[in-house]
Each structure stands twice: as structure tokens, then as C-alpha cells.
Coordinates of C-alpha atoms in Angstrom, one line a residue:
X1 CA 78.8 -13.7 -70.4
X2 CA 77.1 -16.9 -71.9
X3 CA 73.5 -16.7 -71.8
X4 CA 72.0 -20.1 -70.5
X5 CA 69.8 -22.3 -72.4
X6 CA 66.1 -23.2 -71.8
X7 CA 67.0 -26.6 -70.2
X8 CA 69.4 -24.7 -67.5
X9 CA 66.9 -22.1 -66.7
X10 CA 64.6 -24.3 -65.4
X11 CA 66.9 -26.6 -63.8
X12 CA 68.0 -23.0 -61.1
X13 CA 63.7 -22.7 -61.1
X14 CA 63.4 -25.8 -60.1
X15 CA 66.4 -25.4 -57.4
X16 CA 64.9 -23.0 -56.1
X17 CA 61.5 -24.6 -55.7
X18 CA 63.1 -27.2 -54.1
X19 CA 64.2 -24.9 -51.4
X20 CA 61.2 -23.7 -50.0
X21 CA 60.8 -27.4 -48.7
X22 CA 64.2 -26.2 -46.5
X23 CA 63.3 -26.0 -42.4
X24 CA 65.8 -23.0 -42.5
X25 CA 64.4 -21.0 -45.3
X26 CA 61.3 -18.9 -45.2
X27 CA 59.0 -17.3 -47.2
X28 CA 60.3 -13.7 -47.0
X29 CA 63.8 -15.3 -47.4
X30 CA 62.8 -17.0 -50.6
X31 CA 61.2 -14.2 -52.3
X32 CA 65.2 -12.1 -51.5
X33 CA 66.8 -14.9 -53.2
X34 CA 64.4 -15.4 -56.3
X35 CA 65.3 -11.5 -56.7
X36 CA 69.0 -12.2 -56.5
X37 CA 68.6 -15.2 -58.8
X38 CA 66.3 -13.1 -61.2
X39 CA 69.0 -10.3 -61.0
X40 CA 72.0 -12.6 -61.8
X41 CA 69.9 -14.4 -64.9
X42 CA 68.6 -11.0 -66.3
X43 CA 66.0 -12.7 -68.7
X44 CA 62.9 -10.9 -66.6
X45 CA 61.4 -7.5 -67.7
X46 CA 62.1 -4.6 -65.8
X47 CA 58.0 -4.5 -64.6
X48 CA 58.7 -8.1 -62.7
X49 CA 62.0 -6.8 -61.1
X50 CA 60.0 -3.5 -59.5
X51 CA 57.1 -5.5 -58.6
X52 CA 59.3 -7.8 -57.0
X53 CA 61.3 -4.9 -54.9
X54 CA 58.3 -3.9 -54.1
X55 CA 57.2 -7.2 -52.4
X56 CA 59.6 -7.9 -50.9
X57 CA 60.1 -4.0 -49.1
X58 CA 56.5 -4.5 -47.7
X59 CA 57.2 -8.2 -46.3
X60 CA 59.9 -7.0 -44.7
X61 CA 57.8 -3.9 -43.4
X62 CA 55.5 -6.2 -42.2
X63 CA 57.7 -8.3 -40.3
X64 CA 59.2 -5.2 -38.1
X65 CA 56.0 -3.6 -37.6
X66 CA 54.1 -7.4 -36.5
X67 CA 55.2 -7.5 -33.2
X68 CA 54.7 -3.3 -32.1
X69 CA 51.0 -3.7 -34.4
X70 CA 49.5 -7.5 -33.2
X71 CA 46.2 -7.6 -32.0
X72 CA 45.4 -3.8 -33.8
X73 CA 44.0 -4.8 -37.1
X74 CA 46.7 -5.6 -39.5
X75 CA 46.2 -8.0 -42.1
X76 CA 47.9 -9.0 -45.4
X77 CA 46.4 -8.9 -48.3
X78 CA 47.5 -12.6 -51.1
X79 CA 49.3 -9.8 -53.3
X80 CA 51.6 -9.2 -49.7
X81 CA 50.2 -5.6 -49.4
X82 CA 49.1 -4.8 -45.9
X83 CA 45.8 -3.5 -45.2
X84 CA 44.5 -2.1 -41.9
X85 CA 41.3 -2.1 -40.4
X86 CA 41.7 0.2 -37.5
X87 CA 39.8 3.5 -38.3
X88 CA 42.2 6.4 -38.0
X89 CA 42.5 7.8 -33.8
X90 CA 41.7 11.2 -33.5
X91 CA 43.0 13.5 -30.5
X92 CA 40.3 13.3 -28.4
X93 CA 40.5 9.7 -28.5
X94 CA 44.1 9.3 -27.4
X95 CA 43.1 11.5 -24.8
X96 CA 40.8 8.9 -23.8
X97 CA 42.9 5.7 -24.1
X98 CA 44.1 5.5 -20.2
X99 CA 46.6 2.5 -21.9
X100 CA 50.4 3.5 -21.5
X101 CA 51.9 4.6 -24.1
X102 CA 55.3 3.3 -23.5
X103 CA 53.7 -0.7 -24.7
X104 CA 54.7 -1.9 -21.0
X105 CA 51.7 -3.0 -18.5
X106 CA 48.0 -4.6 -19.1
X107 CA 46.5 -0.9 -19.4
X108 CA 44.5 -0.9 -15.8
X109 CA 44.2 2.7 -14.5
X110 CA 47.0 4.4 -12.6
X111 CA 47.4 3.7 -9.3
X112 CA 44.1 1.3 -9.1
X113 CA 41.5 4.4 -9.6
X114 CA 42.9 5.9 -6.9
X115 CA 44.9 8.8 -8.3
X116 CA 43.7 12.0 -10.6
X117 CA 41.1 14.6 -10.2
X118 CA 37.6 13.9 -9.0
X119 CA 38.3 10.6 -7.4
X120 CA 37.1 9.4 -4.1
X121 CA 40.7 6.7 -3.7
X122 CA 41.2 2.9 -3.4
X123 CA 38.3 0.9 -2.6
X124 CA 37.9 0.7 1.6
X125 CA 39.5 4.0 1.9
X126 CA 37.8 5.2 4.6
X127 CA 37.9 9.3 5.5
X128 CA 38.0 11.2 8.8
X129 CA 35.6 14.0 9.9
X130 CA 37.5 16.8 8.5
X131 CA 38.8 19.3 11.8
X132 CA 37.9 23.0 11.0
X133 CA 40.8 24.9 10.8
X134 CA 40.6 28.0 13.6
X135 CA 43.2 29.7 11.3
X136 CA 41.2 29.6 8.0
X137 CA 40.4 32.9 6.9
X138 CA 36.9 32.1 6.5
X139 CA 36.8 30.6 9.8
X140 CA 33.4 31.9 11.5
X141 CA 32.7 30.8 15.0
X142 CA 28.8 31.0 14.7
X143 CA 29.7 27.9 12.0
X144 CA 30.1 25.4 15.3
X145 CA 26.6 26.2 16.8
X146 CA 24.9 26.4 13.1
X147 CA 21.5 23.9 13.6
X148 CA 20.4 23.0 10.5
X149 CA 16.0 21.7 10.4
X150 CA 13.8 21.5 7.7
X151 CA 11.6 24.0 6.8
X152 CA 8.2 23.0 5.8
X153 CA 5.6 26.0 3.9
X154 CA 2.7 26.3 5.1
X155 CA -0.2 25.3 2.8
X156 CA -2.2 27.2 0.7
X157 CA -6.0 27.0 -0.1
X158 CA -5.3 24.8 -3.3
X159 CA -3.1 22.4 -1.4
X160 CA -4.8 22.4 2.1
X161 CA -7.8 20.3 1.2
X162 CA -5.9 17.7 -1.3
X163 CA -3.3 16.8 1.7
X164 CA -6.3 17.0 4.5
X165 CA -9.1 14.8 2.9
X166 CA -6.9 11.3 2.8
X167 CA -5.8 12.1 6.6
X168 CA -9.7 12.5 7.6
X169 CA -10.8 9.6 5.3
X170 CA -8.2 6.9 6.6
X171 CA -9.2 8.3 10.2
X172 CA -13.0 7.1 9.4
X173 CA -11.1 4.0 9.0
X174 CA -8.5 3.2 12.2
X175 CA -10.1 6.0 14.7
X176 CA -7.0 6.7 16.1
X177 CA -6.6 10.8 16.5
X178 CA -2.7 10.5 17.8
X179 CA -1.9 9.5 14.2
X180 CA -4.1 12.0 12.9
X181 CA -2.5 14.6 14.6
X182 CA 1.2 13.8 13.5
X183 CA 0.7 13.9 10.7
X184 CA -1.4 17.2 11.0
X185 CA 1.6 18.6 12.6
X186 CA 4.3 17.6 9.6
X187 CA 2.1 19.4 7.1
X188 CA 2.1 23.0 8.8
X189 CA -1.8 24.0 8.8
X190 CA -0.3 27.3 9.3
X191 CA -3.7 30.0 8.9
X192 CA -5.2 27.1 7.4
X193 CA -6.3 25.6 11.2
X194 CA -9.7 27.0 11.0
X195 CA -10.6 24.9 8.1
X196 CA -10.1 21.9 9.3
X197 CA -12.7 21.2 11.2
X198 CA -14.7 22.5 8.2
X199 CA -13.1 19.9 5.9
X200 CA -13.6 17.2 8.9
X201 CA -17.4 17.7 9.3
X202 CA -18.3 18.4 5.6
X203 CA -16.7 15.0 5.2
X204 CA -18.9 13.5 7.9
X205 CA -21.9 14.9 6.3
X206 CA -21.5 12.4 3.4
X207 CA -20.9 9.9 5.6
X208 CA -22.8 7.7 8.6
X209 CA -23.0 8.3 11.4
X210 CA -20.0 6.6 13.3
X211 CA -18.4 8.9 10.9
X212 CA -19.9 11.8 12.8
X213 CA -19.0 10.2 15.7
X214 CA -15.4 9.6 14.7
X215 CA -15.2 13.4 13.8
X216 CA -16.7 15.4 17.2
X217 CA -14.2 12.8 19.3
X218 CA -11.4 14.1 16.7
X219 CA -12.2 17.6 17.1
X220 CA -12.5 16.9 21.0
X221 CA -9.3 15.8 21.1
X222 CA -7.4 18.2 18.7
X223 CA -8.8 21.3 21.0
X224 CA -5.8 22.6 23.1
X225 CA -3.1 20.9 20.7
X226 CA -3.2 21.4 17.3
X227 CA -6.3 23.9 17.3
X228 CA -7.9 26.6 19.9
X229 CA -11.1 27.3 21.2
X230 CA -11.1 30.4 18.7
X231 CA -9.9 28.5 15.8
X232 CA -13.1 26.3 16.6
X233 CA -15.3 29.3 16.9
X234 CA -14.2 30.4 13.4
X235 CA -14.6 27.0 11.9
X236 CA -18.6 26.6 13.0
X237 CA -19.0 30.4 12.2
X238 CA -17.9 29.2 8.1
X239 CA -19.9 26.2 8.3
X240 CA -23.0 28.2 9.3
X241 CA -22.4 30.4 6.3
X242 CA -21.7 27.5 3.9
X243 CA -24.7 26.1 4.8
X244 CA -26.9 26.3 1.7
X245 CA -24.4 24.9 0.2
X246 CA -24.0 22.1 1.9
X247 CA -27.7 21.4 1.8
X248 CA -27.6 21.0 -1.9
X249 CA -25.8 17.7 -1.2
X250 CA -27.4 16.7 2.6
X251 CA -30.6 17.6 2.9
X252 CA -30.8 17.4 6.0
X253 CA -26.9 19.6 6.3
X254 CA -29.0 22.1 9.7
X255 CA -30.1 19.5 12.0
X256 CA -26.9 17.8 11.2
X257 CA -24.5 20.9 11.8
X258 CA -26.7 21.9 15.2
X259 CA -26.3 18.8 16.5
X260 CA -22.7 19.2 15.8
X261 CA -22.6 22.5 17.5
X262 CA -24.7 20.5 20.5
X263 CA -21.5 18.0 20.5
X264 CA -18.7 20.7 21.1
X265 CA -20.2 23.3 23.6
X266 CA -21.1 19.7 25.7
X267 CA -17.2 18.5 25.2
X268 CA -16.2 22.1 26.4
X269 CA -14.8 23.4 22.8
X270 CA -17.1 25.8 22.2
X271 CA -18.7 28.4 24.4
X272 CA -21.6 28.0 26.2
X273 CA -22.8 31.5 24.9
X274 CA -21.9 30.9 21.5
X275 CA -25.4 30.3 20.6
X276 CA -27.0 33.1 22.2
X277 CA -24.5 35.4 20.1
X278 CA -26.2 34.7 16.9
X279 CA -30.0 36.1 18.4
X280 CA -31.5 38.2 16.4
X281 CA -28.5 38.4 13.6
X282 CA -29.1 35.3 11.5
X283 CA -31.3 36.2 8.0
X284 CA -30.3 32.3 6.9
X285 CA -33.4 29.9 7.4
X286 CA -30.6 27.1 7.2
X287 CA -28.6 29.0 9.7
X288 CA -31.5 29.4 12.2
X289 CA -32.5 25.9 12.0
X290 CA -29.2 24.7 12.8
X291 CA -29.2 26.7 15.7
X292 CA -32.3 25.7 16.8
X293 CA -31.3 22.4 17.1
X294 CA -28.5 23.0 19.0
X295 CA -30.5 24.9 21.4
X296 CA -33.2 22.3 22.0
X297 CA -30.4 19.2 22.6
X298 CA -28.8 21.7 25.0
X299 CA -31.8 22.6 26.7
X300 CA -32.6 18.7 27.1
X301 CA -29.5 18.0 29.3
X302 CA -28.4 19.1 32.7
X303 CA -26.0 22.2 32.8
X304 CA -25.3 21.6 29.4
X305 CA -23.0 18.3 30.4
X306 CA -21.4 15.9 27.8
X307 CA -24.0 15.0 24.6
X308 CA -22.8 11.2 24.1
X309 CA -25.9 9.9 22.2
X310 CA -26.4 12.7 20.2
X311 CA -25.4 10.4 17.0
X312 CA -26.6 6.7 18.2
X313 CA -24.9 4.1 19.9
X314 CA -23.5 2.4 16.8
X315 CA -20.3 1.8 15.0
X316 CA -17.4 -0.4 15.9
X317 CA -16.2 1.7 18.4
X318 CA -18.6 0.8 20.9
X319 CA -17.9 -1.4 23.4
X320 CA -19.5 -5.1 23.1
X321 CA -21.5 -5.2 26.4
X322 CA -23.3 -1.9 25.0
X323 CA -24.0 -3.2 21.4
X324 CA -25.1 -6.8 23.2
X325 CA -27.4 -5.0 25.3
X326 CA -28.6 -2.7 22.1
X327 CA -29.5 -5.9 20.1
X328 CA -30.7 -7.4 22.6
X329 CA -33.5 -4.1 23.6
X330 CA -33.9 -4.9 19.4
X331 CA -35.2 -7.9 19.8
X332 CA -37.8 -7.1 22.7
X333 CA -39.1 -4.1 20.6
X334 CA -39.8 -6.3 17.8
X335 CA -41.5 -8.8 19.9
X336 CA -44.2 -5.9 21.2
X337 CA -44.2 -4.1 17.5
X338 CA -44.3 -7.2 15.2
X339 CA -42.4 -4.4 12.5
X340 CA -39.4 -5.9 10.9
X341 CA -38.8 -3.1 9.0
X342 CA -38.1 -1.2 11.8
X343 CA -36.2 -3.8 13.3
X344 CA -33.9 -3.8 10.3
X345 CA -33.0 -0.5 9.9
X346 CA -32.3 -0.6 13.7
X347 CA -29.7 -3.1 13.1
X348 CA -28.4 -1.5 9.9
X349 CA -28.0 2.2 12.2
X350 CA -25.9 0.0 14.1
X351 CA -23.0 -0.4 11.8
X352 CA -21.5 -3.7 13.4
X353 CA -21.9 -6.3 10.7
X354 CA -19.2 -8.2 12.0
X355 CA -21.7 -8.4 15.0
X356 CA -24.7 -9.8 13.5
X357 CA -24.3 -13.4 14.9
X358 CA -25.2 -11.5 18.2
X359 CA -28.9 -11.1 17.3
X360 CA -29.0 -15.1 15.3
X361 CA -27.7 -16.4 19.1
X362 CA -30.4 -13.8 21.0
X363 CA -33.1 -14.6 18.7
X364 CA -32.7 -18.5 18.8
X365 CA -32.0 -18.2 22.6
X366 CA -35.2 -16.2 22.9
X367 CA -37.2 -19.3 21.3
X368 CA -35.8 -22.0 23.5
X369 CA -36.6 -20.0 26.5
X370 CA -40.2 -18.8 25.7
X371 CA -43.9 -20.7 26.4
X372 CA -45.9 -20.0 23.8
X373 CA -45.6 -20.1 19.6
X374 CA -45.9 -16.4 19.5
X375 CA -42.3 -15.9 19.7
X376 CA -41.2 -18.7 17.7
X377 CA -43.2 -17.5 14.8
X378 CA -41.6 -14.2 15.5
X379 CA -38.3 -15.0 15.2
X380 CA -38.2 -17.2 12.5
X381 CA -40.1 -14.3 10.1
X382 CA -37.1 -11.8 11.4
X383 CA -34.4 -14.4 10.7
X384 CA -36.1 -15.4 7.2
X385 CA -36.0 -11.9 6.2
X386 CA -33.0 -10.5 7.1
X387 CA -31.3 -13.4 5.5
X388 CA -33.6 -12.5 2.1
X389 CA -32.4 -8.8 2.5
X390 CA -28.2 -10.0 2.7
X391 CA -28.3 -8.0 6.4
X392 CA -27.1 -11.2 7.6
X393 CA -24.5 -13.1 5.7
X394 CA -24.3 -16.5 5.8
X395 CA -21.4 -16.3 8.0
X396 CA -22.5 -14.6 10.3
X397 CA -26.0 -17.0 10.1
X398 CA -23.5 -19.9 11.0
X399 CA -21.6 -18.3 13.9
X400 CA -24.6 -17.6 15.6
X401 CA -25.8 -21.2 15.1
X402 CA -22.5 -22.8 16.2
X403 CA -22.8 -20.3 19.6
X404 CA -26.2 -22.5 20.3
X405 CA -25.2 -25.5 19.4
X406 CA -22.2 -25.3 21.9
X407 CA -24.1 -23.9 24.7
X408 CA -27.2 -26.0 24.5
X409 CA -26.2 -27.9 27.4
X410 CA -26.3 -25.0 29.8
X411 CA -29.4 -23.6 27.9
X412 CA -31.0 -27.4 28.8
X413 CA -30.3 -26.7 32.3
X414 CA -33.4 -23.6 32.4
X415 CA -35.5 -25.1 29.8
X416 CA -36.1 -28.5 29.9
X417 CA -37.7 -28.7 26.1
X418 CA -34.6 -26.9 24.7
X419 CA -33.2 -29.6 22.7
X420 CA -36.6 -30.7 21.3
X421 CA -37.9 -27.4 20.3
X422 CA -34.4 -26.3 18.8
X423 CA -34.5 -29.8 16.6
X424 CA -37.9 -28.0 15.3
X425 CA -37.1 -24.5 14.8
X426 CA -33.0 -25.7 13.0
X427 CA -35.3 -28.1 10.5
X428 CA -38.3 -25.1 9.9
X429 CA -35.6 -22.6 9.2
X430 CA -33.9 -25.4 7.3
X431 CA -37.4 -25.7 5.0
X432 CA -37.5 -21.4 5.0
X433 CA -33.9 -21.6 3.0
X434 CA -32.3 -19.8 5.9
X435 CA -29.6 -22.2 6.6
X436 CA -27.9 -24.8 4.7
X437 CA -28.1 -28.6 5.1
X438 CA -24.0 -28.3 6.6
X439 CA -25.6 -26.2 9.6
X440 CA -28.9 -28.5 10.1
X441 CA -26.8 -31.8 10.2
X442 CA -24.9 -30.0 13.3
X443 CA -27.3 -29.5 15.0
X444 CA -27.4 -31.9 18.0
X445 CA -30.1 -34.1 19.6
X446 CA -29.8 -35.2 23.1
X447 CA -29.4 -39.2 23.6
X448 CA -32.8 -41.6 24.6
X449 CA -32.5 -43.3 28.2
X450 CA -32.8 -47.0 28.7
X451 CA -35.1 -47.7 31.4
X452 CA -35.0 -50.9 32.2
X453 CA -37.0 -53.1 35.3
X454 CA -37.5 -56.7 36.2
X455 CA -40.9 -56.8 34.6
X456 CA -40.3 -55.1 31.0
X457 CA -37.8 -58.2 29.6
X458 CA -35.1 -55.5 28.6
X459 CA -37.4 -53.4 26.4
X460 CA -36.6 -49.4 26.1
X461 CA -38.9 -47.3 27.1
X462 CA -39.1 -44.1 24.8
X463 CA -39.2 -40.6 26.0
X464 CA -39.0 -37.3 24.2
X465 CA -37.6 -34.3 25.8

């Protein structure tokens, strides 16, 4: 065999260059006939022809294995070696893969989720009422007629007055005992009864006295439902042993609990011997006093009828005729006493600030229709110091100015000097700082006459009313 020269050599390297520019040829291709070519020559070292082998055995690895392997990872390396990035699968994790294993679908679940164990099927699969079998062999009969209710515990001592004391406080709030005693009857009092009227009028003893209105009417009412004349018994019988307790926060805890005890034998939920059980057996001063009380605001009624004054007239509660008519007996006291502290905290027992424009309208009305200054002095002292004192708001200052100023023309009809004298008493109260300037500019004046005769030329004649 002749061994080529130089020149020849490269002419086949050059050749074989050429053919990679070929649209038939490719690069795996290439690399099998530069082996063949280097094969055929022999000049290359033994090193280049493994290498070589070995190149071209992983190319054509890589070009079985590309189509089965795309989109896993694989990657070659600018030596040809392939490299993968896919972290090696362990058991559990082929476990996992719901993918088929054949390569054929998109790898959704079988049968759209609704095949295996533990699944409820397809989406809108919608189940019948299962039919109980008669010939199951655990088939009871009683199972048909089984009721099924809730079972609520009965509270203790801890958890009795945390669950009561919100009922009783939003009570003070809306008066309204039905409510109350729902949800008195979801919480299961159990032998906790008698201490609800314990918790009710400790609660009131804090508060004012609408409060210890609110909770006589809501003991009233609870008698014969949720509690018993006994259960009432044993409730006063407590409070009458708590009281020097109770006196270290009210003072005045007997007269208070006696007059309670005064409330309930009148509304028929306590005995009318209860008191006279306790003669000669009470060692508590507290315990005496309170029944001493009770004994002197039964003794001041007939036959020991219904006590409805026994805490005041006031509070929301009360119908508006009765607190008009309470103002208004107010006002006349404090025209014959000349005490306006007296006349204050009378309004304050009262407990109807929302109702205050009711004695601004009486008191004004009062000044139109009265004689002398006596009154009108009066009056504008009580109206200048309530509104010092924030009893009045100015709200409630305007309402009961707007109420005049709408019904002066009817007020005009009984006294003739109304308008006049009300111009004078808006602008003094005005000066005083009672009102503002808003309310004195509202205040209307009634129009001047034109008198006119044949003699006069046309002039006006002036005349104050």
C-alpha cells in the first residue's frame, strides 16, 4: 500500500469539509465517515481513533433515546457527552406519578377523578338516599324511629354567671323579656334557676333605676315559665343573706332589696306571708332593714295590690303622655320652690334625654302664656342653667325652639302679646349664651298692618303686638 503525501492528505480533509455543506449529510453522519476515512488513511494515533468510537457511540445513543427522553432533562454537553438533569425517581415517587406509563395519553387522571378508592365520582354526580337493607344482618328496627336532638349540659357555677350577665345587660338595653327568655331556655339553667334572679337584681343594684324597673317586669314575666314561685323564694332568701355584701358596693343594698321584695309579693310572685316568715329569726341589721321596707310599702297599699311606682316614673319605657305630664308637674314645682337644683335632678331621675325638648317647649310656652315677669325670670334662670350643666344639649335646645316657633300661630290665638314677648325672651336667652345666633334669626315676628283713611295721605300707622 502507497502511503499518501502531505498535499493528498489534505486534499481528502478538505473533501470532507466540503461535505458538511451537503443538505443530505448530517453531523452524526459526518463524524461515521471521518472515522472510516481516518480508518482507511491510518496516519491517526490509536487515542483519536477510541475517542472517536466513543463519540460517535454516544451521538448515536442520543439520537434513539431523544424522542422516548424530550422534555425530561437531557442535554449535550460541546464534547457530545450527554448529561442529565433530572434527579434520580425513587419508588415512592413513581408511585406518585398518575402519568401512564405506556407514553400514550396527556397524563390526566383515570377515568376523570372518578375512579379509585376514596373518591366521591365525576363532577354533578349526584347520589340517592341509600334504602336500608331489611336483610342486613345488622339491620335493627329501632334504627327507623331513632330521633336524634342536641344535648345541651347544664351549667355550672363557673359558667352560669359569664353566659347570664351579657343576656341581663343587653336586656337593660332593648327591654324585651321574650328574647331574654330564649335564650335563657338554649343555655339549660338547669339547678342554676334560683340564681338568676340573684344575678338579675345584683345587676340592677349597680345600675338606675329603669334598670330596676326593667328587672322586677323581667322577673314578673319569667314567673310560671322559666322559673317558679319556689325558685323565686329561694332567690330573695340568698339575696337577704348576701346582703352585707352587697352593701359594700350599694350603700343603700336594704332599702333597695325591700323594695324589691315590695315589687314581687304586689306582682303575685312571692307570697304574701313571706315576710311575716322571717319575724323573730333575722340576727342581720341589713336583713331586717330590708324587710322593713318591704313591710312599710306593703302596708301603704290596698290589699297589697300591684306597687308600679315603687322605682319612679322614669326611663324610656314610659309612655309619652305620662312623661309630658311628669315635666310638665316639674315645671309647676319649680315655679312655687324657685330650687333648680331640685328641678334638675328631677329631670335627670327621669332618664329620657332624648325627651328634654319637652320641658324647652313647656317652659317657653309657660312664658308666653303668663302675666307677670315672675315667670319669665324663672324660666330663663332654669333654661340658662341646665344648658351650663350639658342636661340639655343643644339639640335638644333647638327642637324645643323649632316646636314654638311652628306653633306660635295657635299660641297667638290665647295670648295676644305672644309674638312680642317671645321676640324678648329668644334675644335675652340669645345674650345669656343659651342659644346660638342660627336659632335667634328663626325666630319669627308677626307682620305691621297698614291702616290707611282718607285723612292720613297714605301714611302707616305703627302698632306693636
Amino acid at each position: 500500500m502507497e502511503i499518501e503525501g502531505p498535499s493528498e492528505v489534505n486534499a481528502n480533509i478538505v473533501e470532507s469539509d466540503n461535505l458538511n455543506d451537503s443538505l443530505f449529510w448530517g453531523n452524526e453522519d459526518q463524524a461515521g465517515v471521518e472515522e472510516i476515512e481516518n480508518e482507511i488513511n491510518g496516519n491517526w494515533p490509536v487515542t483519536s481513533l477510541n475517542e472517536a468510537r466513543l463519540n460517535a457511540k454516544a451521538k448515536r445513543r442520543l439520537r434513539k433515546n431523544s424522542s422516548r427522553d424530550s422534555g425530561r432533562g437531557d442535554s449535550v454537553s460541546d464534547n457530545g457527552e450527554s448529561s442529565r438533569v433530572v434527579l434520580p425517581t425513587s419508588p415512592r415517587a413513581k408511585l406518585m406519578d398518575r402519568k401512564s406509563r405506556t407514553g400514550k395519553g396527556r397524563g390526566l387522571p383515570k377515568k376523570g377523578g372518578a375512579g379509585g378508592k376514596g373518591v366521591w365520582g365525576p363532577p354533578g354526580q349526584v347520589y340517592d338516599v341509600e334504602e336500608i337493607d331489611v336483610k342486613d344482618p345488622n339491620y335493627d328496627e329501632d334504627q327507623e324511629n331513632c330521633v336524634y336532638e342536641t344535648t345541651v349540659l347544664p351549667l355550672d357555677e363557673k359558667t352560669f354567671e359569664k353566659s347570664v350577665t351579657p343576656i341581663v345587660q343587653e336586656y337593660f338595653e332593648h327591654g324585651d323579656t321574650n328574647e331574654v327568655a330564649e335564650m335563657l331556655r338554649d343555655l339549660n339553667l338547669g339547678y342554676m334557676k334560683c340564681g338568676l334572679p340573684v344575678l338579675a337584681v345584683s345587676l340592677a343594684l349597680e345600675g338606675k333605676a329603669s334598670h330596676r324597673e326593667m328587672t322586677s317586669k323581667l322577673l314578673s314575666d319569667l314567673c310560671g315559665t322559666l322559673l317558679s314561685t319556689a325558685d323565686v323564694e329561694k332567690s330573695f332568701d340568698q339575696l337577704l343573706q348576701e346582703l352585707p355584701e352587697l352593701v359594700l358596693d350599694t350603700p343603700k343594698a336594704p332599702q333597695l332589696v325591700g323594695q324589691f321584695i315590695a315589687r314581687a309579693v304586689g306582682d303575685g310572685i312571692l307570697s304574701k306571708n313571706y315576710i311575716d316568715g322571717y319575724k323573730g329569726t333575722v340576727d342581720c341589721d341589713h336583713s331586717r332593714a330590708a324587710l322593713n321596707r318591704a313591710t312599710v310599702l306593703l302596708s301603704m297599699t290596698k290589699g297589697g295590690r300591684k306597687i308600679d311606682s315603687v322605682w319612679g316614673s322614669g326611663g324610656g319605657q314610659q309612655p309619652v303622655k305620662k312623661l309630658a305630664k311628669e315635666i310638665d308637674m316639674l315645671l309647676k314645682e319649680y315655679l312655687l320652690s324657685n330650687d333648680v337644683s331640685e328641678a334638675e335632678r328631677c329631670l335627670q331621675e327621669l332618664e329620657v334625654p332624648h325627651f328634654h325638648h319637652e320641658l324647652v317647649y313647656e317652659a317657653i310656652l309657660m312664658v308666653l302664656e303668663a302675666t307677670g315677669d315672675t315667670t319669665y325670670k324663672l324660666m330663663l334662670n332654669l333654661l340658662d342653667a341646665l344648658w351650663k350643666s350639658a342636661v340639655i344639649t343643644l339639640d335638644q335646645m333647638k327642637r324645643g325652639y323649632d316646636r314654638i316657633y311652628s306653633e306660635i300661630p295657635d299660641i297667638n290665638l290665647d295670648a295676644p302679646h305672644a309674638y312680642s314677648v317671645l321676640e324678648r325672651f329668644v334675644e335675652d336667652c340669645f345674650k345669656a349664651g343659651i342659644i346660638s345666633k342660627q336659632i335667634r334669626d328663626l325666630c319669627p315676628s308677626r307682620g305691621r298692618k297698614r291702616f290707611v283713611s282718607e285723612g292720613d295721605g297714605g301714611r302707616l300707622k305703627c302698632e306693636s303686638y
